[in-house]
Amino acid sequence: MLDTAASPADSAPGATWTRKDLLDTDTLTRAEIDLVLETARGMREVRSRPVSKVSTLRGVTVATLFYEQSTRTRASFEVAAKALGADVVNLTASGSSVEKGETLIDTVRTLEAIGADIIVMRHSRSGAPYLAARHTAASIVNGGDGTHAHPTQALLDLYTMVERLGSLEGRKVVIVGDVLHSRVARSNAWTLLRYGADVVFCGPATLLPRSFVPSVDGRACSISTDLDSAIEGADVVMALRMQKERQQRGLIPSIREYIANYQINAARLARARQGALLMHPGPMNEGIEVSPDVAHGAQSLVEEQVANGVAVRMALLYLIAARSRT
Amino acid sequence: MERILIRGGRVLDPSRSLDMTADVLVADGVVAEIREGINPAGARIIEAADCVVAPGFVDLHAHLREPGYEQKGTVRTETTAALRGGFTTVCAMPNTRPAPDCGPVLESIRDIYAREALVRVLPIGCITRGREGKELAELAELAAGGVVAFSDDGSPVADPRLMRNALALAGALGLPVSEHCDSPEMHAGGAMNEGAVSERLGLSGQPSAAEAAAIARNIELAAATGGRLHIAHVTTERGVELVAEARRRGLPVTCEVTPSHLFLTEDAVAGTGDEPAYDTSAKINPPLRTETDRRALLAALNAGLIDAIATDHAPHAIEEKLVEFEAAAFGISCFESAVSTLLTLVYRGELRLERMVEALTTAPVRCFGLAQRVPGIGTLEPGVARDVVVLDPRTATIVDPERWASKGKNTPLAGRELKGVVRAVIFEGTLAWEREAAHV
């Protein structure tokens, strides 16, 4: 067991982790999410010690397999794995056999044969971790797949919000920007709805879903193209990264117009509830989706998100490695 | 020559509005007689009580892969699959390498058919050189070489002026243009239907408007030129409405639908489990659509507005499907499941049996005007008909692509129980395939 005071079994009675893989947040139960957050609290405590490492996962090999560039997610997983005493192998698509045409299935099987117990994977194609998970006995942790899901980001965001706000029941969370192409928005919606929050997707009509929004127990996300009214009374405002190529693809007239209508700045944030929290999954385009003063202002949780990310990923790696195989 | 008696089946020949319980005698290479109580000496007997006896099926749209893509299928493997599926005449799409865009290439491909095919294969020629959509193919030379239609297959002709000229020239040659109606410029190469499932799964989508807009454009071009337009695999409710309007205007527009689009919806991509399956075997172009679309297709097929059922049989090598969804090849292998799929729809009361048989026989013959070219196909007319299929609608079967003759095992139906099988197939007057009892 984990050598911290907060043992997950004590604090979340009844809940156990049985999943081999973490692919998205959509099928996670409230009890499973509670368990992740509770375990993460213990991990934060470990991180706050003078020697912030334990040897719980000694002998466990975690491979990071990144087909898409990432600094914080990959580094966060690596730090998390090492903080638990795991061995870490890092692979990127460039400079590996992937460039020589190796298929995803062959790559994950090779990693499994090398001895990887957990493969943290990022891929530009939606659903890729699902394919990998079906073809390896190793655990797959989705570190972001295409425009589909980013479950560890959603769980660290949820952790950060719960730490700040306590219960999320009835809290208003406005997610702003390119929701349609955002794996962060979708995965966040599932966990937030399960915690009783009111979730609003806000952005230009071309960057919002038209036929599908996440819903849990009959409660669905709402949709708005008008940020100034959507942001009113918000407890949390989450700005999404705006990719400049959306303009080239004709999805928005210009970045300038996007800024005018959707940038989170001091004036807009003032329309939210007083002291509302500003979040961003990073990396930020300061001056585009968020103004620099707000990005680094008192309401910004951006750095806290990153710090919490390590604890939440430690929790997930721990739960998956120690899962009960029923 | 062997004499075959198919005894006591329900004989359905929509070409002559025939629907009766009778015996069918095949002798001297043709259907010799259809009546009750035939008692020939020394004939091989096929007991067909509870079975349906129909003309051999005619498929307007299939991919045989040879030459060029033999890892997916060969003329021999895929025509074996066609035969077992009840298809005795198959129109082969020109997406081979090389593609039949001129006489000599067509001739070399027809040589392969003559040597390897186990059923009648009729070639479809390219609309444009190399199917690149830039310059017209040698249409008259291809017509002289025996093509039954023109198509660039999965590459819609984007340039409206080129399409207009193709329809005019093909029309003058008396041949239809079979067009995959899509507006790729409207989407970013969508991997599935654009809608609730694509948004849930984070996959790029093809909006149904992309099909409807292309159908509307091509209907106008057919009207402007007098050319004959055949709309390949219509998939949307709106597409069907546009065809209905063209019919009311009296335009020479025909269309086909695939068993896959009649049986499945976009939900097949997500699968039935809690977690999305990203099932690449359900990736097909045009994509599986919504339940509303599927019902509209069935209604239009039952009403005769959709003329024909065509398989769009598209075998792929396994490694082309065992990849990330958006990287996977489009297409479903379905020669050997098509009839079971359709008979299941009949069993469920969603499709009329008479219409199903018509849409696989006399209707496709009409669409491509095949009757003059190949007398006796799509009919049981004594003295001329040479192909007969015997269907057993009562026998259940579990789809097992590992037992298929086709090289393509790519089907989203693997493991599904379907109702109805092909019992026997007579091709060119001889018993070419019979399902053994052990196979059941």
Coordinates of C-alpha atoms in Angstrom, one line a residue, chain B residues 49 76 124 132 197 237 260 262 307 330 344 379:
Chain B
A49 CA -39.7 -26.0 -50.4
R76 CA -10.7 -15.0 -58.4
I124 CA -17.1 0.2 -65.6
E132 CA -7.9 12.4 -61.3
V197 CA -21.6 10.3 -32.9
E237 CA -33.0 11.3 -46.5
S260 CA -24.8 -1.7 -45.3
L262 CA -30.0 -0.2 -45.2
D307 CA -34.1 1.4 -58.1
F330 CA -13.0 3.1 -46.2
T344 CA -33.0 -10.1 -42.2
T379 CA -34.8 -12.6 -65.5

